[in-house]
Short mmCIF file of C-alpha atoms in Angstrom, two decimals:
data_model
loop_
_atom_site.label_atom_id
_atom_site.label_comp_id
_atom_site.label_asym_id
_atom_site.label_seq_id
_atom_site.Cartn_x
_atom_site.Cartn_y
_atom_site.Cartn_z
CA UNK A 2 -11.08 -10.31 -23.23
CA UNK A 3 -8.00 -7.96 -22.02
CA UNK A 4 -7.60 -7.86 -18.15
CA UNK A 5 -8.15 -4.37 -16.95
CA UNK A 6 -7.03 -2.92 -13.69
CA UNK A 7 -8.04 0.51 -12.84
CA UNK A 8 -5.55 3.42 -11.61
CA UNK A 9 -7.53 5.98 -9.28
CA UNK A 10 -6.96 8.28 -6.39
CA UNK A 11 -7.66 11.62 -5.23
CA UNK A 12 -6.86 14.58 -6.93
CA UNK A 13 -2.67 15.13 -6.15
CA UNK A 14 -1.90 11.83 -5.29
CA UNK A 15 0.33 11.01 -8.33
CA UNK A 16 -1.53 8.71 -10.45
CA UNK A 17 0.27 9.89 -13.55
CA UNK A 18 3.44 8.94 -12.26
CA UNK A 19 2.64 5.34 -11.23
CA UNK A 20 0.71 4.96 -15.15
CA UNK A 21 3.86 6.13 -16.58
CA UNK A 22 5.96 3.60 -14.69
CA UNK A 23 3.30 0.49 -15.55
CA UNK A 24 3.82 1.67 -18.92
CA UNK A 25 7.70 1.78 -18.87
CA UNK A 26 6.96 -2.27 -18.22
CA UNK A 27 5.11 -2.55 -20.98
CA UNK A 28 1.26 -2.35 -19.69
CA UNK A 29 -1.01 -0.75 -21.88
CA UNK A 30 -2.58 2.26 -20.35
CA UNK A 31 -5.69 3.97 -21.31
CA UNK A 32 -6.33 7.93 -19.19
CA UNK A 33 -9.38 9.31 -19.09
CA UNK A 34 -7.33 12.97 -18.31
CA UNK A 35 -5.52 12.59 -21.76
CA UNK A 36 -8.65 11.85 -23.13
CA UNK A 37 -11.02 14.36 -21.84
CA UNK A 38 -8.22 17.04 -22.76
CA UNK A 39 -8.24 15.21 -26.51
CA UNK A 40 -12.05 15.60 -26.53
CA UNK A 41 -12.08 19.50 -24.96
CA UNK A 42 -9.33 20.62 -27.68
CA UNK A 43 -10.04 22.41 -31.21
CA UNK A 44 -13.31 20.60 -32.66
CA UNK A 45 -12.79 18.06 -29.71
CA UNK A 46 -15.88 16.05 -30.76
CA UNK A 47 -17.39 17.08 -26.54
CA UNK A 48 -17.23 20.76 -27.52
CA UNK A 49 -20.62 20.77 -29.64
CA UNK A 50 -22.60 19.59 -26.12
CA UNK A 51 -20.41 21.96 -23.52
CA UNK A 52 -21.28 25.20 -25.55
CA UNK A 53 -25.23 24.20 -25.78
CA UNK A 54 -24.87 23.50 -22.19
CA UNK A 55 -22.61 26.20 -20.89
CA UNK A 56 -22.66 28.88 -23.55
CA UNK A 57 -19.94 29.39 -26.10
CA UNK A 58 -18.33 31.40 -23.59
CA UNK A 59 -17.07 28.28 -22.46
CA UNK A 60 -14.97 28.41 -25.76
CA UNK A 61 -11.88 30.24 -25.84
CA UNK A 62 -10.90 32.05 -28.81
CA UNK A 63 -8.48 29.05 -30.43
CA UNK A 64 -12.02 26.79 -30.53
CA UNK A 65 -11.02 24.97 -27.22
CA UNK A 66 -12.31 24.57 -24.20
CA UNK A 67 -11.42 27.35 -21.44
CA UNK A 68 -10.63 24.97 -18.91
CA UNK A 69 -10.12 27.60 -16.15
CA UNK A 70 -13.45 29.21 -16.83
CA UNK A 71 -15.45 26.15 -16.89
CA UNK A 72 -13.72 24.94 -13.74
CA UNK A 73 -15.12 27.89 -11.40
CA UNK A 74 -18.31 26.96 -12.96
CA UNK A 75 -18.92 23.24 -12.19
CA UNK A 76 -17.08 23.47 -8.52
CA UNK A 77 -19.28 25.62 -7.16
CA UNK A 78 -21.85 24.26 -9.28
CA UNK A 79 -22.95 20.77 -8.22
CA UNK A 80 -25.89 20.34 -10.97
CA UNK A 81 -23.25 21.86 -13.50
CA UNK A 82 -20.58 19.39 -12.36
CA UNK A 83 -23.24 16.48 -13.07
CA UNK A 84 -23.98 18.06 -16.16
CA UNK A 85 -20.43 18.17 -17.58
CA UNK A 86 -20.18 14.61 -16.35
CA UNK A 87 -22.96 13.38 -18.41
CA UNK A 88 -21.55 14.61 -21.27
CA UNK A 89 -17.82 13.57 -21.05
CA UNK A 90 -18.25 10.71 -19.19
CA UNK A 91 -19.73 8.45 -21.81
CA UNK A 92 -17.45 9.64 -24.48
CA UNK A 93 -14.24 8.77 -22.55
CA UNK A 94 -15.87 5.63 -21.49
CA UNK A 95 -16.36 4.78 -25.22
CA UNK A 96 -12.90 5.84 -26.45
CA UNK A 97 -11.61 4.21 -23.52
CA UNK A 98 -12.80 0.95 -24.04
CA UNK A 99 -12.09 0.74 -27.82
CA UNK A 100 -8.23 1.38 -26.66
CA UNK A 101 -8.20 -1.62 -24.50
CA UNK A 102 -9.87 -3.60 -27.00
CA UNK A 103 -7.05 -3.33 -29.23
CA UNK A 104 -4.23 -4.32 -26.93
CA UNK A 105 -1.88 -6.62 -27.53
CA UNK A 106 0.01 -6.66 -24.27
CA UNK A 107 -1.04 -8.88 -21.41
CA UNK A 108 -3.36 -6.17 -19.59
CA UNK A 109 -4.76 -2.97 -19.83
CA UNK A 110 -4.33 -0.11 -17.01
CA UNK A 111 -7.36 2.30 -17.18
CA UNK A 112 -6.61 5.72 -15.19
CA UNK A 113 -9.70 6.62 -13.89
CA UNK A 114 -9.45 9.67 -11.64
CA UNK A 115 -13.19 9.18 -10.82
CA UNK A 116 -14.35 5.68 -10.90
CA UNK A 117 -16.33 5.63 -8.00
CA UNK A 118 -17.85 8.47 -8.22
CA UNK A 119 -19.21 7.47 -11.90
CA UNK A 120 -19.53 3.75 -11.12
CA UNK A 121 -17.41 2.43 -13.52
CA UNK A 122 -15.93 -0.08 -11.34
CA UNK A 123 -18.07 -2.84 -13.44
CA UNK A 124 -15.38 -1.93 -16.40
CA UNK A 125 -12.67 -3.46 -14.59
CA UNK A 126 -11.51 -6.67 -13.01
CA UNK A 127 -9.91 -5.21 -10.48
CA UNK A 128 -9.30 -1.47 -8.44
CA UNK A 129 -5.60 -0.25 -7.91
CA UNK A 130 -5.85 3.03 -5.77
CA UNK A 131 -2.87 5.51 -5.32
CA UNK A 132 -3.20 6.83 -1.90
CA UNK A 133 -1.91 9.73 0.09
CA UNK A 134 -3.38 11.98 2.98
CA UNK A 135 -5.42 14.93 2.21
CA UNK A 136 -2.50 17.42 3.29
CA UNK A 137 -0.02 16.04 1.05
CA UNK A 138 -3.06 16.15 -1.89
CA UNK A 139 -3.20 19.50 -1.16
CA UNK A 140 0.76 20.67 -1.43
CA UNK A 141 1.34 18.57 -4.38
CA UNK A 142 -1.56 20.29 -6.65
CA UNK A 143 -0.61 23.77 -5.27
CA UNK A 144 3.07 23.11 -6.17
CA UNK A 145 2.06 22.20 -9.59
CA UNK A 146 -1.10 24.27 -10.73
CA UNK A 147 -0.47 27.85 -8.82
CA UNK A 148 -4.36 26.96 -7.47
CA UNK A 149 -5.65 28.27 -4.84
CA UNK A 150 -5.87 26.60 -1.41
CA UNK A 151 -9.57 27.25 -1.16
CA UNK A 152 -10.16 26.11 -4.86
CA UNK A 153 -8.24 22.84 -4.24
CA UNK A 154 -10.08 21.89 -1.19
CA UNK A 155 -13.36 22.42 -3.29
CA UNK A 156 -12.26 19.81 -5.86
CA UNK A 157 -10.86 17.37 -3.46
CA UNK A 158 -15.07 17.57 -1.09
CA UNK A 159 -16.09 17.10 -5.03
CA UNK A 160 -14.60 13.45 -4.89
CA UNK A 161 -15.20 10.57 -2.74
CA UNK A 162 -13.57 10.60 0.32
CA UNK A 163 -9.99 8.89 1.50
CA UNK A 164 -11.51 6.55 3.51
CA UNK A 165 -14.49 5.61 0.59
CA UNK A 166 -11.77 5.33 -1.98
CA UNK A 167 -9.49 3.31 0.17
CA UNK A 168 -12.22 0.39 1.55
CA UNK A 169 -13.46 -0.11 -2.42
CA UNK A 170 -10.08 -1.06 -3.28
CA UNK A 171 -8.50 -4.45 -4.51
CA UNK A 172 -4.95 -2.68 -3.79
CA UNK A 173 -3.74 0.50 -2.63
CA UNK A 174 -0.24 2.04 -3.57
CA UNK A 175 1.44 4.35 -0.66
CA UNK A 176 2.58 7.17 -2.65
CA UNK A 177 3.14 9.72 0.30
CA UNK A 178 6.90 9.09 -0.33
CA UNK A 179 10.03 9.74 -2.55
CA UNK A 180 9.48 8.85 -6.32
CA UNK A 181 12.18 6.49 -6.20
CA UNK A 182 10.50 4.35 -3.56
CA UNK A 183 7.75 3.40 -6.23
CA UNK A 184 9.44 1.35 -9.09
CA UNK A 185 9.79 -2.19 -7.14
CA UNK A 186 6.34 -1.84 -5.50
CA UNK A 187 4.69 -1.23 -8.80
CA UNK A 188 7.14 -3.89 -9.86
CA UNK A 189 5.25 -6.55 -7.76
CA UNK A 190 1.81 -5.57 -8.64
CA UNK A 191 2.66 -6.10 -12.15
CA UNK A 192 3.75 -9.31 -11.74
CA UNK A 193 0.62 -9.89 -9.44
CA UNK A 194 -1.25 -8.44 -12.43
CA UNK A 195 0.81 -10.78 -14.95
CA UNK A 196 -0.66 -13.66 -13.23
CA UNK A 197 -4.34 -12.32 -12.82
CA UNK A 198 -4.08 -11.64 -17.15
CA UNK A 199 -2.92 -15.44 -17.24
CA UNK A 200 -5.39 -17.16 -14.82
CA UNK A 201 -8.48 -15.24 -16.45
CA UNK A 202 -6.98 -15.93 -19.73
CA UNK A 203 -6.58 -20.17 -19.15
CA UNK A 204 -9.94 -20.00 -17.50
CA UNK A 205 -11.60 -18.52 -20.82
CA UNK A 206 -9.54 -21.07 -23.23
CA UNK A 207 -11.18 -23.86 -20.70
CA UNK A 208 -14.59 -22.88 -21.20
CA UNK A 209 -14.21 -22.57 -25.06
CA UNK A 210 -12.48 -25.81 -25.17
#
């Protein structure tokens, strides 16, 4: 079976650039963001469930999902939140789990923005969390998405908190500083990774043999 290693953090704290160096060194990565957008898009095979759920409001006039208006729903929503979950959730488990199945490289990186707070640590064989304080969470997605302060700080109480995330993980990536800073960390995790992939993979051939 492939090794998997899950990416997570907090909303802002850059797990899209660490995937996209992993994969630059040939790891196979599965997201559950590009996923969930793939699955929200025209005839995305998750808009069926949203509109019997939300209304086909929640369409916009392309046949996608209007992300914007279903966001102000489920964030000040909590039993809308958990009902959007329950209907993505399994679907980008399933898709992503076929995607590591097919792998051919050594091991699989799953980015799972929120893996604790769906339980889907028992996917994995081991928890990789990209960490930076709250304030810098904050600046980054304002920078990026125009959002407001107020809205931000609503999504970020919607996930775990720092401290949760941080004591559930196997290793935790310092991403608070410049980009550049990144590559040879990520560097050595790989290779700690590389050995992991080998290890479980001599251990299987030993129990077969």
């Amino acid at each position: 079976m492939t090794y998997r290693v899950a990416l997570t953090g907090g909303i802002g704290s850059g797990k899209s650039t660490v995937a996209e160096h992993f994969a630059a060194l040939g790891v196979a990565v599965s997201d559950a963001d590009a996923i969930a957008h793939q699955l929200t898009a025209a005839d995305g095979a998750a808009l069926p469930a949203i509109a019997a759920v939300f209304g086909a409001e929640m369409i916009d006039p392309n046949g996608a999902l209007d992300r914007a208006r279903l966001r102000g729903r489920v964030f000040s929503d909590p039993d809308a939140r958990r009902q959007l979950e329950g209907i993505l959730h399994p679907l980008i488990r399933a898709r992503m789990l076929e995607e590591t199945a097919r792998v051919s490289a050594p091991y699989a990186l799953l980015v799972i923005p929120l893996l604790f707070e769906t339980g889907q640590q028992a996917l994995v064989d081991r928890v990789l969390v990209v960490d930076v304080p709250e304030a810098v969470q904050i600046a980054r997605v304002q920078s990026r998405s125009g959002l407001a302060r107020a809205e931000i700080e609503r999504i970020v109480a919607s996930q775990i908190s720092r401290a949760e995330r941080l004591a559930a993980a196997d290793d935790v990536l310092d991403n608070r500083g410049e980009a550049s800073a990144l590559a040879p960390r990520i560097a050595c995790l790989h290779r700690r990774y590389l050995e992991h992939a080998r290890h479980q993979a001599d251990s299987s051939r030993a129990e077969l043999g």
